[in-house]
Amino acid sequence: MADIPARTELKVTTGPIRGSRKVHVGPLNVAMRAIDLEPSSGEPPLNVYDTSGPYSDPNARIDIMAGLPQLRRDWIMGRGDVEAYDGREVRPEDNGQLGPDRSGGVPQFPNVVRRPLRAKAGANVSQMHYARRGIITPEMEYVATRENLGREMLREYVRDGESFGAAIPDYVTPEFVRDEVARGRAIIPNNINHPETEPMAIGRNFLVKINANIGNSAVASNVATEVDKLVWAIRWGADTVMDLSTGRNIHDTREWIIRNSPVPIGTVPIYQALEKVGGIAEDLTWEIFRDTLIEQAEQGVDYFTIHAGVRLPYVPLTAKRVTGIVSRGGSIMAKWCLAHHKESFLYERFDEITEIMKAYDIAYSLGDGLRPGSIADANDEAQFAELYTLGELTKRAWEQDVQVMIEGPGHVPMHKIKENMDKQLEACGEAPFYTLGPLTTDIAPGYDHITSGIGAAMIGWYGTAMLCYVTPKEHLGLPDRDDVKVGVVTYKLAAHAADLAKGHPAAKLRDDALSRARFEFRWRDQFNLSLDPETAEQYHDQTLPAEGAKTAHFCSMCGPKFCSMKITQEVRDFAAKQNAPVETFVAAEEAEAGMAGMSGIFKENGGEIYLSRK
Amino acid sequence: MADIPARTELKVTTGPIRGSRKVHVGPLNVAMRAIDLEPSSGEPPLNVYDTSGPYSDPNARIDIMAGLPQLRRDWIMGRGDVEAYDGREVRPEDNGQLGPDRSGGVPQFPNVVRRPLRAKAGANVSQMHYARRGIITPEMEYVATRENLGREMLREYVRDGESFGAAIPDYVTPEFVRDEVARGRAIIPNNINHPETEPMAIGRNFLVKINANIGNSAVASNVATEVDKLVWAIRWGADTVMDLSTGRNIHDTREWIIRNSPVPIGTVPIYQALEKVGGIAEDLTWEIFRDTLIEQAEQGVDYFTIHAGVRLPYVPLTAKRVTGIVSRGGSIMAKWCLAHHKESFLYERFDEITEIMKAYDIAYSLGDGLRPGSIADANDEAQFAELYTLGELTKRAWEQDVQVMIEGPGHVPMHKIKENMDKQLEACGEAPFYTLGPLTTDIAPGYDHITSGIGAAMIGWYGTAMLCYVTPKEHLGLPDRDDVKVGVVTYKLAAHAADLAKGHPAAKLRDDALSRARFEFRWRDQFNLSLDPETAEQYHDQTLPAEGAKTAHFCSMCGPKFCSMKITQEVRDFAAKQNAPVETFVAAEEAEAGMAGMSGIFKENGGEIYLSRK
């Protein structure tokens, strides 16, 4: 048995986010972050959406060897439609042939659940199933409170935005959540074997969410850093995390991550299935894939990326592309289809997969295996052929009340982004869209968090429900801790820009609070209200380190004399002193009138002015 | 006399940009960068737009004590409409009361021009004036060659984009440049006293340009670093540079910058004028301002930001704003107007200013002194009142054939960006729009190069001609060398994303070349074709440092076994081997047909599948 590393080795990032207090709202104790403002502001604390889980709660006892408390356990058991059973035994191939003792590999999680839950025979435990039967679950109530974020402060709020046909409510009720889930316009990804999650919704009429990818790799990483990558990613705002681990230790790494994750975890099961057949795509079988689904379902994976839309007839459509097939799952299935010259078993067995999903309440993330990998390949026949097949599969999944979201591109120039959103809404009956970027140009490797952040903000505005982050290392290497943070914050700001543009009632509160702080030189409030308080303060201090500068009524950009905000305040004071309200000023019209005549006069003596030496 | 620092102290960044060769194209020797690709690619070198000037030319002798060669001198003299005259003497107040010997300040530029040029009495030397008389200047020819960039490779190019009514030609002729300048849709900012410039055009039908701001500050910096900031900014792609220096040494710092700049230099003259009156806005006078215009005109400033649209009646419109007036120039003029309760002298003397501009061919950059400083203030009455006044002033400047561009916001949520572009085109007769960002949210200080890069890409797509960069330090501190680079590269990618979306013929060539390199694992080509080859390679090497990795047919993200691009190539080979062209595949329709029946069968035995333990 491999040694359990000392706890110090398994240390993860804890403690409050700078300037924030953890608060728990409502009967379900929905976790939020309260940002207290300086007394001089005369403003109440601002509550912001909080994905960081217990890790940012000073009162929580964190022990990743034990895993997080099971917030949803009672809710799940209380519905009386699940049964515990003897789980599938872990096999050597689950961890890359490490052997039963896992020697040399990642230690087994000390607290593994031996008897996972599944739906009783004939039952369906998906949130969509409950929703369609008119049942409002605690998960839905939790989501409603969580999404409502400060909307009660908005009594006289005037809706301002363009939502392109979304139906964002002024106030989110549990019934609204139920209705959105029932009609498939939103999903609540919550495997019954992952009771540690704080429920969240992914849907066009809720706040735009972001996903961060983590995972070990054939080349690097270990379990401690993987768990901390999760904790680190949610600390900065990741709403869900995908574990894209490959190679050895996949099973055990995933166990550590799920048991310590307050956010939904997604995976791409075909990656592990491929490991089980030594990486030979042709050797994949339905049995091995199904066995992998069961294995991950019992661990508690909340959504599966399934590339069931990569069909045999579509493969040749990619042959003339500049970058062919860039989705790993897509290329694996394409190779399998060609090798056997048969239709994809994911497509042919789709309804069987759905049967498994509904027994654990796992949501589909229907993969876009044929997404474009370059500007040149955007919006081509292969991409849209797959999209329409994903639409067909969405309806098939909905027949069994299984939750679905749809994955989207990729690399798309700005003028072709909206077509992706419009076609997805039409083909997939408003099932939530979940896009990777898209990257709006190919020429900036090292800055692809930005090339894609542009596309992400735009497609989020158009209606995408969740944005999969891209880090600065995209196309180049493995993201480190800093890259993950930059990727998450970049996508958080893109998602927020989208919420603002959609006219999301709660979104503008934070911008306005920060702008008031900026205008009044409340530097600490400005830092604390920002998405990354530490970086904001650090940048400020690089130029003006003195503590005094944090209360100074100017900043380093202009210095004391030139500060335009200071001058504006003087303008206001001045106007006040000589009590000169709006009315007393020359009316715009009058001013205009006088001008025409003047310009003539100026021209007369103007001729020589540039000759003047005075 | 202050000592002239040793040349070592004045070292600036020189040498070729990684992977690029300086080439000179056509009879005017237009400078471009040729990127050579690996022989295995079978592709010709790719020429890219080059703003870096002689500094990246190994054959150029760089001596910033002497300044750059005067490329345009003969063109200017050849027109026979200018005269040299005894320039204005430098006064103590020009450098912040340092006294005639400048003791303790920046040393005087060793090679100052004592007899600047101006138009002969009654003459007009603006490019617009020549254009309107049907004259094609060498400056226009230079621009045509420079903008054409690889378009000759595009014989069978199919235009793909949405340009929102722009008129981008397949091929740029000198006559097209002349016509765009004549109708005011493009400007070529080129003071006759700045003959060191390589001519460039700013206009909706040319490549989107970017500006970088540099400048000393009340708090930091010195001349050597200022000159290198210029050299550094243009190395990474800045098309123009604005010198926003304040405090002492303004005059001498500007002289060093202009004499060493191959790109147009812009300034905000009101900043220096304010210094001359000890920072007291109320003490500003037309005489002091005019004297400052002459001072800077003789030095060779190519465009002036003039906040002539901040009129007395508009000032109270800002009183209820969340962030009031955030433009320095705007707040200075607002304070002046209030203090004297008089209309702005910039507005009243506008035609006199224009007289000066046309004598040196200085372009207007009509400042948006009332631009919004927060999401809350976007598109408000004050902002648009000023915009329509800028439209009126544009036509007044055009009456004297003086070139004009219009400055724009600021902070604007995505759904309000297009209205800015549409109103500007309508109000200002298609004069080039020059925007700062806009920032699409206020909540990410430290990441405002990204919040604004999103808005910049969008408004560039909609028709903005030049994007003023924002660095990560925006709102927080002074940008250092790294911040300037990140800001420039971010804006370069935003401008390029805009060119792509507009369907600019030359834009896509570079994306396609890089994507082919990526797909074929030509790592070095991928680095060299990127906007920042150094960062791209550095990120790659952090994970896979070995030289071999640069030719390896996989990368660190997936490792050898999982590389989707590798699998795609295998898919192609496989298809080729068993010669299975498109036709031999199951037609999509057939496949569809078979499915309906199947799904029924699966359902039968599917019921128990998730119970299976195998």
Coordinates of N, CA and C in Angstrom, one line a residue, chain B residues 515-583:
Chain B
S515 N -1.9 28.4 -38.3 CA -2.7 27.2 -38.0 C -2.1 26.0 -38.7
R516 N -1.6 26.2 -40.0 CA -1.0 25.1 -40.7 C 0.3 24.7 -39.9
A517 N 1.0 25.6 -39.4 CA 2.3 25.3 -38.7 C 1.9 24.5 -37.4
R518 N 0.8 25.0 -36.8 CA 0.4 24.3 -35.5 C 0.0 22.8 -35.8
F519 N -0.8 22.7 -36.9 CA -1.3 21.3 -37.2 C -0.1 20.4 -37.6
E520 N 0.9 21.0 -38.3 CA 2.0 20.1 -38.7 C 3.2 20.1 -37.7
F521 N 2.9 20.6 -36.5 CA 3.9 20.6 -35.4 C 5.2 21.3 -35.8
R522 N 5.1 22.3 -36.7 CA 6.2 23.2 -36.9 C 6.3 24.2 -35.8
W523 N 6.8 23.8 -34.7 CA 6.8 24.7 -33.5 C 7.4 26.0 -33.7
R524 N 8.6 26.0 -34.4 CA 9.3 27.3 -34.6 C 8.5 28.2 -35.4
D525 N 7.9 27.7 -36.5 CA 7.1 28.5 -37.4 C 5.9 29.1 -36.5
Q526 N 5.4 28.3 -35.7 CA 4.3 28.7 -34.8 C 4.7 29.9 -33.9
F527 N 5.9 29.8 -33.4 CA 6.4 30.9 -32.5 C 6.6 32.1 -33.4
N528 N 7.3 31.9 -34.5 CA 7.7 33.1 -35.3 C 6.5 33.8 -35.9
L529 N 5.5 33.1 -36.2 CA 4.3 33.7 -36.8 C 3.4 34.4 -35.8
S530 N 3.7 34.2 -34.5 CA 2.8 34.8 -33.5 C 3.2 36.2 -33.2
L531 N 2.3 36.9 -32.5 CA 2.5 38.3 -32.2 C 3.6 38.5 -31.2
D532 N 3.9 37.5 -30.4 CA 4.9 37.6 -29.4 C 5.7 36.2 -29.3
P533 N 6.6 36.1 -30.3 CA 7.3 34.8 -30.4 C 8.1 34.4 -29.1
E534 N 8.6 35.4 -28.4 CA 9.4 35.1 -27.3 C 8.6 34.4 -26.2
T535 N 7.4 35.1 -25.9 CA 6.5 34.5 -24.9 C 6.0 33.1 -25.3
A536 N 5.6 33.0 -26.6 CA 5.1 31.7 -27.0 C 6.2 30.6 -26.8
E537 N 7.4 30.8 -27.2 CA 8.5 29.8 -27.0 C 8.7 29.6 -25.5
Q538 N 8.8 30.6 -24.8 CA 9.0 30.5 -23.3 C 8.0 29.6 -22.6
Y539 N 6.7 29.9 -23.0 CA 5.6 29.0 -22.4 C 5.8 27.6 -22.8
H540 N 6.1 27.4 -24.1 CA 6.3 26.0 -24.5 C 7.4 25.3 -23.8
D541 N 8.5 26.0 -23.6 CA 9.7 25.4 -23.0 C 9.5 25.2 -21.5
Q542 N 8.6 25.9 -20.9 CA 8.3 25.6 -19.4 C 7.9 24.2 -19.2
T543 N 7.2 23.6 -20.2 CA 6.8 22.3 -20.0 C 7.7 21.3 -20.7
L544 N 8.1 21.6 -21.9 CA 8.9 20.7 -22.7 C 10.2 21.5 -23.2
P545 N 11.1 21.6 -22.3 CA 12.3 22.4 -22.6 C 13.2 21.9 -23.7
A546 N 13.2 20.5 -23.9 CA 14.1 19.9 -24.8 C 14.0 20.4 -26.2
E547 N 15.1 20.6 -26.9 CA 15.1 21.1 -28.2 C 14.3 20.1 -29.1
G548 N 14.4 18.8 -28.8 CA 13.7 17.8 -29.6 C 12.2 18.1 -29.6
A549 N 11.7 18.6 -28.4 CA 10.3 18.8 -28.3 C 9.8 19.8 -29.3
K550 N 10.7 20.6 -29.8 CA 10.3 21.6 -30.8 C 10.0 21.0 -32.2
T551 N 10.4 19.8 -32.3 CA 10.1 19.1 -33.6 C 9.3 17.9 -33.4
A552 N 9.0 17.6 -32.1 CA 8.2 16.4 -31.7 C 6.8 16.5 -32.3
H553 N 6.3 15.4 -32.7 CA 4.9 15.4 -33.2 C 3.9 15.2 -32.2
F554 N 4.1 15.9 -31.0 CA 3.0 15.9 -30.0 C 3.4 17.1 -29.1
C555 N 2.5 17.4 -28.2 CA 2.9 18.5 -27.3 C 2.5 18.1 -25.8
S556 N 2.8 19.0 -24.9 CA 2.7 18.6 -23.5 C 1.3 18.5 -23.0
M557 N 0.4 19.1 -23.7 CA -1.0 19.2 -23.2 C -1.6 17.7 -23.1
C558 N -1.3 17.0 -24.2 CA -1.9 15.6 -24.2 C -0.9 14.5 -24.1
G559 N 0.3 14.8 -24.4 CA 1.3 13.8 -24.4 C 1.2 13.0 -25.7
P560 N 2.2 12.1 -26.0 CA 2.3 11.4 -27.2 C 1.1 10.7 -27.7
K561 N 0.4 10.0 -26.7 CA -0.6 9.0 -27.0 C -1.9 9.7 -27.4
F562 N -2.2 10.9 -26.7 CA -3.5 11.5 -26.8 C -3.6 12.6 -27.8
C563 N -2.5 12.9 -28.5 CA -2.5 14.1 -29.3 C -3.6 14.0 -30.5
S564 N -4.6 14.8 -30.4 CA -5.7 14.7 -31.4 C -5.2 15.1 -32.8
M565 N -4.3 16.0 -32.9 CA -3.8 16.4 -34.2 C -3.1 15.2 -34.8
K566 N -2.3 14.5 -34.0 CA -1.6 13.3 -34.5 C -2.6 12.3 -34.9
I567 N -3.7 12.1 -34.1 CA -4.7 11.1 -34.5 C -5.4 11.5 -35.8
T568 N -5.6 12.8 -35.9 CA -6.2 13.3 -37.2 C -5.4 12.9 -38.4
Q569 N -4.1 13.1 -38.2 CA -3.2 12.7 -39.3 C -3.3 11.2 -39.6
E570 N -3.4 10.4 -38.5 CA -3.6 9.0 -38.8 C -4.9 8.7 -39.5
V571 N -5.9 9.5 -39.1 CA -7.2 9.3 -39.7 C -7.0 9.5 -41.2
R572 N -6.3 10.6 -41.6 CA -6.1 10.9 -43.0 C -5.3 9.8 -43.7
D573 N -4.2 9.4 -43.0 CA -3.4 8.3 -43.6 C -4.2 7.0 -43.8
F574 N -5.0 6.7 -42.7 CA -5.8 5.5 -42.8 C -6.8 5.5 -43.9
A575 N -7.5 6.7 -44.0 CA -8.4 6.8 -45.1 C -7.7 6.7 -46.5
A576 N -6.5 7.2 -46.5 CA -5.8 7.2 -47.8 C -5.4 5.7 -48.1
K577 N -4.8 5.0 -47.1 CA -4.4 3.6 -47.3 C -5.5 2.8 -47.9
Q578 N -6.6 2.7 -47.2 CA -7.7 1.8 -47.7 C -8.5 2.6 -48.7
N579 N -7.8 3.4 -49.4 CA -8.4 4.4 -50.3 C -9.9 4.5 -50.2
A580 N -10.3 5.2 -49.1 CA -11.7 5.3 -48.8 C -12.1 6.8 -48.9
P581 N -12.3 7.3 -50.1 CA -12.7 8.7 -50.3 C -14.1 8.9 -49.7
V582 N -14.4 10.2 -49.7 CA -15.7 10.6 -49.2 C -16.9 9.7 -49.7
E583 N -16.9 9.4 -51.0 CA -18.1 8.7 -51.6 C -18.3 7.4 -50.9

